[in-house]
Amino acid sequence: MAFAAVSAAQAEMADSSAAAQYIADTCLLDAPLGSVGLEMEGHCHDPADPYRRPGWDEITDVIDDLPALPSGSAVTVEPGGAVELSGPPADGPVAAIDAMNRDQAVLRSAFADAGLGLVFLGADPLRPPKRINPGARYDAMERFFAASRSGEAGAAMMTSTASIQVNLDAGPRDGWAARVRLAHALGPTMIAIAANSPVLGGEFTGWVSTRQRVWGDMDSARCGPILGASGDDPGTDWARYALKAPVMLVRHPDAAELTAVTRWVPFADWVDGRVLLGDRRPTVADLEYHLTTLFPPVRPRRWLEIRYLDSVPDAFWPAVVFTLVALLDDPAAADAAAEAVEPVATTWDTAARVGLRDRRLYEAANACVAVAAEKAPAGLSDSMQRLVRSVEQGRCPGDDFSDQVIEHGIAATVSEAARCSQGGL
């Protein structure tokens, strides 16, 4: 049976109809709600020299010597050296937050012992883009972006952005359409609430979420929202999106090698035989890999990956995570949120540019955090109250960073953030 499964995965697909059916059939898993997984990225900085980008060996030496993490998170290194903790699924947001806090404490202590700190901002405010991860995937991605119209944005995305990703169950099948619509509709409001990247490349950009601006500058066929015109069939919407998206990388079955596709080849053209890549049509394994190179703000991976939040500091992230999960998983909260964000459901650029300074986003954000605050347990009261006050004042986490930059300068502010990370939570 295992041999048959491998053979099927390596067999060339018949056509785009077969590919679309496979995507639609496998993109979401019919299951109860409740599990929450978190992935958190932090830029690795040397507090003594915040302009320096620690190297691959320097970072991986710390990771290789890590003790076992108490909650079992996986540790990986992003192309530019940002460090990511990926927690296993937990039973609800509070358990996921507690688990991430425990693993972060161990990770930060290890980096502090090496003289390094992790800075939780949506965009690296100081250093120019530079890849340090030597992995074949990232090398090929870099070549793909260099040959595309998204070269500058692609380099910044890979090496200068950081986020919090929230992974949630797809839920029962009969609720998929409404759930996916709401996950998209919440995007602009949650971007405005969590915006934390006002500086990139040593300069204020004029955007509260420069990370979201960078993603918006990418090819929309790969990074734009996948929601279709009606949003009534998430599987069909995802299949249509994936088939139109250009192929980024081709894997060679007999070698650990990746080739960047430096011309525009929609996956549909490859699977229908209009273009042959690697002198063949794609297999199911190729299709599965293609899906990993698509980066919409809400991505179906059997579960839902919510990918639109900036990385934010300790004072905010537990409340931001709880708010998003409550608004999606609690039925009463979801109904209230859907009504609150309906007027701003597609204002992605406005949210990234001006955030809560937009009146409609301000109103939607206050309604959403008020709903979530009513659901928050006592253990999250400090973080939740701080988030509620911030939103009421029309401020986002990046405003605190901006205030410090104006008073002390960018380098000094980054150094202080890195030192605070060394000191723990």
Short mmCIF file of C-alpha atoms in Angstrom, two decimals:
data_model
loop_
_atom_site.label_atom_id
_atom_site.label_comp_id
_atom_site.label_asym_id
_atom_site.label_seq_id
_atom_site.Cartn_x
_atom_site.Cartn_y
_atom_site.Cartn_z
CA MET A 1 0.00 0.00 0.00
CA ALA A 2 2.81 2.44 0.78
CA PHE A 3 4.41 1.64 -2.59
CA ALA A 4 1.11 2.30 -4.35
CA ALA A 5 0.71 5.66 -2.59
CA VAL A 6 4.21 6.75 -3.59
CA SER A 7 3.60 5.63 -7.18
CA ALA A 8 0.34 7.58 -7.36
CA ALA A 9 2.04 10.71 -6.02
CA GLN A 10 4.73 10.44 -8.73
CA ALA A 11 2.35 9.70 -11.63
CA GLU A 12 1.78 12.61 -14.01
CA MET A 13 -1.62 14.26 -13.62
CA ALA A 14 -4.09 14.03 -16.50
CA ASP A 15 -5.20 17.66 -16.81
CA SER A 16 -6.30 20.80 -14.99
CA SER A 17 -9.73 19.32 -14.21
CA ALA A 18 -8.07 16.50 -12.29
CA ALA A 19 -5.82 18.98 -10.49
CA ALA A 20 -8.78 21.20 -9.58
CA GLN A 21 -10.72 18.23 -8.22
CA TYR A 22 -7.74 17.12 -6.13
CA ILE A 23 -7.31 20.60 -4.65
CA ALA A 24 -11.01 21.00 -3.88
CA ASP A 25 -11.23 17.56 -2.29
CA THR A 26 -8.19 17.93 -0.03
CA CYS A 27 -7.91 21.61 0.91
CA LEU A 28 -10.07 21.48 4.06
CA LEU A 29 -10.77 18.80 6.64
CA ASP A 30 -14.28 18.32 8.01
CA ALA A 31 -13.68 18.43 11.78
CA PRO A 32 -14.94 20.12 14.94
CA LEU A 33 -13.53 23.50 15.92
CA GLY A 34 -11.17 23.90 18.85
CA SER A 35 -7.54 23.30 17.93
CA VAL A 36 -5.23 26.32 17.75
CA GLY A 37 -1.66 26.36 16.47
CA LEU A 38 0.67 29.36 16.63
CA GLU A 39 3.76 30.25 14.62
CA MET A 40 5.77 33.26 15.76
CA GLU A 41 8.74 34.92 14.07
CA GLY A 42 11.28 37.29 15.57
CA HIS A 43 14.17 39.11 13.88
CA CYS A 44 17.53 38.01 15.29
CA HIS A 45 19.67 40.99 16.36
CA ASP A 46 22.92 41.61 18.14
CA PRO A 47 22.11 44.28 20.76
CA ALA A 48 25.71 45.51 20.64
CA ASP A 49 25.53 46.05 16.87
CA PRO A 50 21.92 46.14 15.64
CA TYR A 51 23.05 46.72 12.04
CA ARG A 52 24.79 43.35 11.97
CA ARG A 53 22.90 40.35 10.65
CA PRO A 54 23.98 37.24 12.59
CA GLY A 55 25.12 34.50 10.26
CA TRP A 56 23.71 31.07 9.53
CA ASP A 57 26.23 29.17 11.65
CA GLU A 58 25.86 31.61 14.53
CA ILE A 59 22.09 31.14 14.67
CA THR A 60 22.00 27.41 14.03
CA ASP A 61 24.64 26.78 16.67
CA VAL A 62 22.23 28.25 19.23
CA ILE A 63 19.35 26.14 17.93
CA ASP A 64 21.41 22.96 17.81
CA ASP A 65 22.29 23.37 21.50
CA LEU A 66 18.73 24.07 22.64
CA PRO A 67 17.33 21.86 25.37
CA ALA A 68 14.00 20.18 24.67
CA LEU A 69 11.27 22.80 24.48
CA PRO A 70 8.61 22.10 27.11
CA SER A 71 5.66 22.46 24.74
CA GLY A 72 7.26 20.79 21.76
CA SER A 73 7.51 23.70 19.35
CA ALA A 74 9.65 23.30 16.25
CA VAL A 75 12.38 25.90 15.67
CA THR A 76 13.27 27.01 12.14
CA VAL A 77 15.22 29.85 10.56
CA GLU A 78 13.71 32.06 7.90
CA PRO A 79 15.73 33.14 4.82
CA GLY A 80 16.99 36.36 6.41
CA GLY A 81 17.72 34.84 9.81
CA ALA A 82 14.43 35.47 11.58
CA VAL A 83 13.75 32.67 14.06
CA GLU A 84 10.37 30.96 14.06
CA LEU A 85 8.69 28.90 16.74
CA SER A 86 5.92 26.64 15.41
CA GLY A 87 3.80 25.22 18.19
CA PRO A 88 1.83 21.98 17.95
CA PRO A 89 -1.98 22.19 17.96
CA ALA A 90 -3.38 23.00 21.38
CA ASP A 91 -6.87 22.80 22.80
CA GLY A 92 -8.03 26.38 22.40
CA PRO A 93 -6.29 29.78 22.35
CA VAL A 94 -5.38 29.96 26.03
CA ALA A 95 -3.55 26.64 25.95
CA ALA A 96 -1.80 27.64 22.71
CA ILE A 97 -0.70 30.98 24.20
CA ASP A 98 0.57 29.36 27.39
CA ALA A 99 2.51 26.76 25.42
CA MET A 100 4.10 29.38 23.18
CA ASN A 101 5.10 31.48 26.19
CA ARG A 102 6.87 28.50 27.77
CA ASP A 103 8.80 27.66 24.62
CA GLN A 104 9.65 31.30 23.92
CA ALA A 105 11.18 31.64 27.38
CA VAL A 106 13.58 28.76 26.69
CA LEU A 107 14.41 30.02 23.20
CA ARG A 108 15.10 33.57 24.35
CA SER A 109 17.31 32.38 27.19
CA ALA A 110 19.41 30.37 24.76
CA PHE A 111 19.82 33.30 22.39
CA ALA A 112 20.61 35.62 25.30
CA ASP A 113 23.40 33.27 26.37
CA ALA A 114 24.84 33.71 22.85
CA GLY A 115 24.61 37.51 23.11
CA LEU A 116 21.64 37.74 20.73
CA GLY A 117 18.04 38.88 21.04
CA LEU A 118 14.81 38.43 19.13
CA VAL A 119 12.93 41.55 18.05
CA PHE A 120 9.21 41.19 17.37
CA LEU A 121 8.38 43.65 14.61
CA GLY A 122 6.54 43.06 11.34
CA ALA A 123 9.50 44.39 9.35
CA ASP A 124 13.23 44.64 9.98
CA PRO A 125 13.70 48.39 10.52
CA LEU A 126 17.45 48.62 9.96
CA ARG A 127 19.14 46.07 7.74
CA PRO A 128 18.98 45.74 3.95
CA PRO A 129 17.57 42.47 2.58
CA LYS A 130 20.05 39.62 2.68
CA ARG A 131 19.51 35.87 2.63
CA ILE A 132 21.57 33.79 5.07
CA ASN A 133 19.63 30.50 4.97
CA PRO A 134 21.46 28.36 2.38
CA GLY A 135 18.53 25.99 1.79
CA ALA A 136 17.81 24.96 -1.81
CA ARG A 137 14.21 26.15 -1.58
CA TYR A 138 15.22 29.67 -0.60
CA ASP A 139 18.01 29.81 -3.15
CA ALA A 140 15.53 28.94 -5.90
CA MET A 141 12.93 31.36 -4.54
CA GLU A 142 15.51 34.14 -4.58
CA ARG A 143 16.28 33.38 -8.24
CA PHE A 144 12.57 33.28 -9.07
CA PHE A 145 11.93 36.69 -7.53
CA ALA A 146 15.07 38.21 -9.08
CA ALA A 147 13.71 37.29 -12.52
CA SER A 148 10.21 38.61 -11.83
CA ARG A 149 8.53 41.97 -11.53
CA SER A 150 8.34 41.31 -7.78
CA GLY A 151 12.11 41.21 -7.28
CA GLU A 152 12.44 43.97 -4.67
CA ALA A 153 9.29 43.01 -2.81
CA GLY A 154 10.24 39.33 -2.96
CA ALA A 155 13.63 40.00 -1.40
CA ALA A 156 12.04 42.07 1.38
CA MET A 157 9.33 39.47 1.97
CA MET A 158 11.87 36.66 2.32
CA THR A 159 14.41 38.40 4.52
CA SER A 160 12.83 41.46 6.18
CA THR A 161 9.32 40.54 7.34
CA ALA A 162 8.01 38.64 10.35
CA SER A 163 4.53 37.61 11.40
CA ILE A 164 2.32 35.71 13.79
CA GLN A 165 0.48 32.90 12.04
CA VAL A 166 -2.65 31.45 13.60
CA ASN A 167 -3.75 27.98 12.50
CA LEU A 168 -7.36 26.97 13.10
CA ASP A 169 -9.53 23.99 12.32
CA ALA A 170 -11.63 24.30 9.18
CA GLY A 171 -14.69 23.22 11.16
CA PRO A 172 -17.75 21.30 9.96
CA ARG A 173 -18.19 21.25 6.17
CA ASP A 174 -21.53 23.05 6.19
CA GLY A 175 -19.87 26.08 7.79
CA TRP A 176 -16.80 26.33 5.56
CA ALA A 177 -18.06 29.07 3.26
CA ALA A 178 -19.08 31.43 6.06
CA ARG A 179 -15.92 30.67 8.04
CA VAL A 180 -13.58 31.35 5.13
CA ARG A 181 -15.48 34.54 4.24
CA LEU A 182 -15.14 35.78 7.81
CA ALA A 183 -11.44 34.89 8.00
CA HIS A 184 -10.92 37.12 4.94
CA ALA A 185 -13.29 39.86 6.08
CA LEU A 186 -11.48 40.18 9.42
CA GLY A 187 -8.16 40.71 7.65
CA PRO A 188 -8.13 44.50 7.25
CA THR A 189 -9.44 45.12 10.76
CA MET A 190 -6.93 42.74 12.35
CA ILE A 191 -4.10 44.24 10.28
CA ALA A 192 -5.02 47.69 11.62
CA ILE A 193 -5.20 46.40 15.21
CA ALA A 194 -1.84 44.59 15.06
CA ALA A 195 0.12 46.89 12.72
CA ASN A 196 3.73 46.92 13.92
CA SER A 197 6.06 47.72 11.04
CA PRO A 198 6.31 51.46 10.41
CA VAL A 199 10.02 51.38 9.47
CA LEU A 200 11.92 49.49 6.78
CA GLY A 201 15.46 50.02 5.53
CA GLY A 202 16.19 52.69 8.12
CA GLU A 203 13.28 54.95 7.15
CA PHE A 204 9.68 55.54 8.12
CA THR A 205 7.62 54.29 5.18
CA GLY A 206 4.38 56.12 5.89
CA TRP A 207 2.58 52.79 6.34
CA VAL A 208 1.58 51.40 9.72
CA SER A 209 2.07 47.84 8.40
CA THR A 210 4.96 47.90 5.98
CA ARG A 211 4.98 44.12 6.13
CA GLN A 212 1.50 44.09 4.59
CA ARG A 213 2.62 46.69 2.03
CA VAL A 214 5.48 44.40 1.01
CA TRP A 215 3.11 41.48 0.59
CA GLY A 216 0.73 43.74 -1.35
CA ASP A 217 3.55 44.64 -3.73
CA MET A 218 3.99 40.97 -4.57
CA ASP A 219 2.25 39.28 -7.46
CA SER A 220 -1.45 39.11 -6.51
CA ALA A 221 -1.76 35.74 -8.28
CA ARG A 222 0.48 34.30 -5.56
CA CYS A 223 -0.11 36.55 -2.54
CA GLY A 224 -3.53 38.15 -2.98
CA PRO A 225 -6.69 36.98 -1.19
CA ILE A 226 -8.15 33.78 -2.64
CA LEU A 227 -11.80 34.54 -1.90
CA GLY A 228 -13.86 34.27 -5.08
CA ALA A 229 -16.70 36.48 -6.20
CA SER A 230 -19.30 34.61 -4.16
CA GLY A 231 -17.16 32.84 -1.58
CA ASP A 232 -19.73 30.04 -1.52
CA ASP A 233 -17.29 27.22 -2.34
CA PRO A 234 -13.83 27.62 -0.75
CA GLY A 235 -12.50 24.50 -2.45
CA THR A 236 -13.39 25.76 -5.92
CA ASP A 237 -12.00 29.21 -5.13
CA TRP A 238 -8.69 27.72 -3.95
CA ALA A 239 -8.46 25.44 -6.97
CA ARG A 240 -9.07 28.32 -9.38
CA TYR A 241 -6.47 30.46 -7.58
CA ALA A 242 -3.84 27.70 -7.53
CA LEU A 243 -4.25 26.78 -11.18
CA LYS A 244 -3.89 30.40 -12.31
CA ALA A 245 -0.85 31.04 -10.10
CA PRO A 246 2.54 30.81 -11.81
CA VAL A 247 4.83 27.91 -11.00
CA MET A 248 7.74 29.09 -8.86
CA LEU A 249 9.89 25.99 -8.44
CA VAL A 250 10.21 22.56 -10.04
CA ARG A 251 11.59 19.65 -8.06
CA HIS A 252 13.65 16.95 -9.70
CA PRO A 253 12.37 13.54 -8.55
CA ASP A 254 15.78 11.84 -8.53
CA ALA A 255 17.78 14.65 -6.90
CA ALA A 256 17.54 17.08 -4.01
CA GLU A 257 17.46 19.95 -6.44
CA LEU A 258 15.04 22.76 -7.23
CA THR A 259 14.87 24.79 -10.42
CA ALA A 260 13.42 28.30 -10.39
CA VAL A 261 10.88 28.91 -13.15
CA THR A 262 11.94 32.30 -14.49
CA ARG A 263 9.04 32.81 -16.91
CA TRP A 264 5.32 33.07 -16.28
CA VAL A 265 3.85 29.57 -16.40
CA PRO A 266 0.44 29.14 -14.73
CA PHE A 267 0.12 25.73 -13.15
CA ALA A 268 -2.83 25.04 -15.47
CA ASP A 269 -0.54 25.41 -18.49
CA TRP A 270 1.88 22.90 -17.03
CA VAL A 271 -0.72 20.31 -16.07
CA ASP A 272 -2.55 20.63 -19.39
CA GLY A 273 0.70 20.12 -21.30
CA ARG A 274 0.81 23.56 -22.95
CA VAL A 275 4.20 24.00 -21.30
CA LEU A 276 6.42 21.17 -20.04
CA LEU A 277 8.68 21.89 -17.09
CA GLY A 278 11.46 19.41 -16.48
CA ASP A 279 10.34 17.79 -19.75
CA ARG A 280 7.18 16.45 -18.13
CA ARG A 281 3.76 17.23 -16.74
CA PRO A 282 3.35 17.67 -12.98
CA THR A 283 2.61 14.91 -10.49
CA VAL A 284 0.43 15.10 -7.39
CA ALA A 285 3.65 15.70 -5.44
CA ASP A 286 4.42 18.66 -7.73
CA LEU A 287 0.94 20.05 -7.15
CA GLU A 288 1.29 19.69 -3.38
CA TYR A 289 4.63 21.51 -3.53
CA HIS A 290 3.18 24.26 -5.75
CA LEU A 291 0.56 24.92 -3.08
CA THR A 292 3.34 25.55 -0.53
CA THR A 293 4.69 28.35 -2.75
CA LEU A 294 1.40 30.28 -2.68
CA PHE A 295 1.09 32.84 0.12
CA PRO A 296 -2.44 34.28 0.34
CA PRO A 297 -3.46 35.95 3.61
CA VAL A 298 -5.77 33.02 4.38
CA ARG A 299 -4.45 29.68 3.12
CA PRO A 300 -6.28 26.34 3.33
CA ARG A 301 -3.93 23.51 4.35
CA ARG A 302 -6.61 21.05 5.59
CA TRP A 303 -6.93 23.67 8.33
CA LEU A 304 -6.92 27.48 7.91
CA GLU A 305 -3.65 29.39 8.10
CA ILE A 306 -4.29 33.03 9.05
CA ARG A 307 -1.20 34.82 7.74
CA TYR A 308 -1.94 38.55 7.90
CA LEU A 309 -0.76 39.57 11.40
CA ASP A 310 2.46 41.51 12.00
CA SER A 311 4.81 40.11 14.62
CA VAL A 312 4.04 42.08 17.79
CA PRO A 313 5.68 42.32 21.25
CA ASP A 314 4.78 40.49 24.43
CA ALA A 315 2.40 43.15 25.72
CA PHE A 316 0.08 42.63 22.75
CA TRP A 317 0.40 39.27 21.06
CA PRO A 318 -1.61 37.13 23.52
CA ALA A 319 -4.57 39.51 23.25
CA VAL A 320 -4.25 39.79 19.47
CA VAL A 321 -4.22 36.01 19.12
CA PHE A 322 -7.13 35.54 21.51
CA THR A 323 -9.15 38.20 19.70
CA LEU A 324 -8.71 36.60 16.30
CA VAL A 325 -9.51 33.09 17.56
CA ALA A 326 -12.56 34.23 19.53
CA LEU A 327 -13.97 36.12 16.57
CA LEU A 328 -13.67 33.04 14.37
CA ASP A 329 -14.40 30.15 16.74
CA ASP A 330 -17.08 31.50 19.08
CA PRO A 331 -20.43 31.53 17.20
CA ALA A 332 -21.87 34.62 18.91
CA ALA A 333 -18.60 36.52 18.56
CA ALA A 334 -18.33 35.50 14.91
CA ASP A 335 -21.80 36.85 14.15
CA ALA A 336 -21.00 40.15 15.85
CA ALA A 337 -17.63 40.39 14.09
CA ALA A 338 -19.10 39.67 10.67
CA GLU A 339 -21.49 42.58 11.09
CA ALA A 340 -18.81 44.92 12.48
CA VAL A 341 -16.24 44.36 9.73
CA GLU A 342 -18.59 44.18 6.74
CA PRO A 343 -17.99 47.85 5.74
CA VAL A 344 -14.18 47.34 5.70
CA ALA A 345 -13.93 43.72 4.58
CA THR A 346 -11.85 44.51 1.47
CA THR A 347 -9.85 47.56 2.62
CA TRP A 348 -6.50 45.74 2.80
CA ASP A 349 -4.35 48.61 1.53
CA THR A 350 -6.12 51.22 3.66
CA ALA A 351 -5.58 49.11 6.75
CA ALA A 352 -1.88 48.70 6.00
CA ARG A 353 -1.38 52.36 5.15
CA VAL A 354 -3.32 54.27 7.82
CA GLY A 355 -4.70 51.59 10.13
CA LEU A 356 -6.99 52.87 12.87
CA ARG A 357 -6.75 56.43 11.57
CA ASP A 358 -9.43 55.35 9.12
CA ARG A 359 -12.79 55.99 10.82
CA ARG A 360 -14.46 52.82 9.57
CA LEU A 361 -11.56 50.62 10.59
CA TYR A 362 -11.44 52.34 13.97
CA GLU A 363 -15.12 51.57 14.57
CA ALA A 364 -14.79 47.97 13.41
CA ALA A 365 -11.69 47.40 15.55
CA ASN A 366 -13.30 48.77 18.70
CA ALA A 367 -16.36 46.60 18.16
CA CYS A 368 -14.22 43.51 17.62
CA VAL A 369 -11.92 43.91 20.62
CA ALA A 370 -14.90 44.71 22.85
CA VAL A 371 -16.53 41.42 21.84
CA ALA A 372 -13.29 39.50 22.42
CA ALA A 373 -12.64 41.20 25.78
CA GLU A 374 -15.94 39.86 27.08
CA LYS A 375 -14.76 36.32 26.29
CA ALA A 376 -11.19 36.66 27.62
CA PRO A 377 -10.22 34.70 30.75
CA ALA A 378 -8.68 36.36 33.78
CA GLY A 379 -5.20 35.17 32.84
CA LEU A 380 -5.25 37.36 29.74
CA SER A 381 -6.79 40.42 31.38
CA ASP A 382 -3.63 42.56 31.39
CA SER A 383 -2.85 41.99 27.71
CA MET A 384 -6.49 42.32 26.72
CA GLN A 385 -6.99 45.55 28.64
CA ARG A 386 -3.89 47.02 27.06
CA LEU A 387 -5.13 46.09 23.60
CA VAL A 388 -8.57 47.55 24.28
CA ARG A 389 -7.04 50.84 25.51
CA SER A 390 -4.71 51.00 22.53
CA VAL A 391 -7.53 50.50 20.04
CA GLU A 392 -9.77 52.99 21.84
CA GLN A 393 -6.95 55.54 21.47
CA GLY A 394 -6.59 54.72 17.78
CA ARG A 395 -3.11 53.32 18.32
CA CYS A 396 -1.42 50.16 17.13
CA PRO A 397 1.71 48.43 18.53
CA GLY A 398 3.87 50.13 15.90
CA ASP A 399 2.99 53.53 17.37
CA ASP A 400 4.89 52.63 20.55
CA PHE A 401 7.91 51.64 18.46
CA SER A 402 7.65 54.87 16.45
CA ASP A 403 7.58 56.96 19.62
CA GLN A 404 10.79 55.30 20.80
CA VAL A 405 12.45 55.79 17.42
CA ILE A 406 11.60 59.48 17.38
CA GLU A 407 13.04 59.90 20.88
CA HIS A 408 16.09 57.63 20.70
CA GLY A 409 16.74 56.75 17.04
CA ILE A 410 16.18 53.50 15.17
CA ALA A 411 19.40 51.70 16.13
CA ALA A 412 19.08 52.45 19.84
CA THR A 413 15.43 51.36 19.84
CA VAL A 414 16.23 48.06 18.12
CA SER A 415 19.11 47.43 20.53
CA GLU A 416 16.83 48.04 23.49
CA ALA A 417 14.18 45.70 22.07
CA ALA A 418 16.80 42.99 21.62
CA ARG A 419 18.05 43.48 25.19
CA CYS A 420 14.51 43.31 26.56
CA SER A 421 14.04 40.03 24.72
CA GLN A 422 17.15 38.69 26.46
CA GLY A 423 15.61 39.58 29.79
CA GLY A 424 12.62 37.30 29.18
CA LEU A 425 8.93 37.91 29.32
#
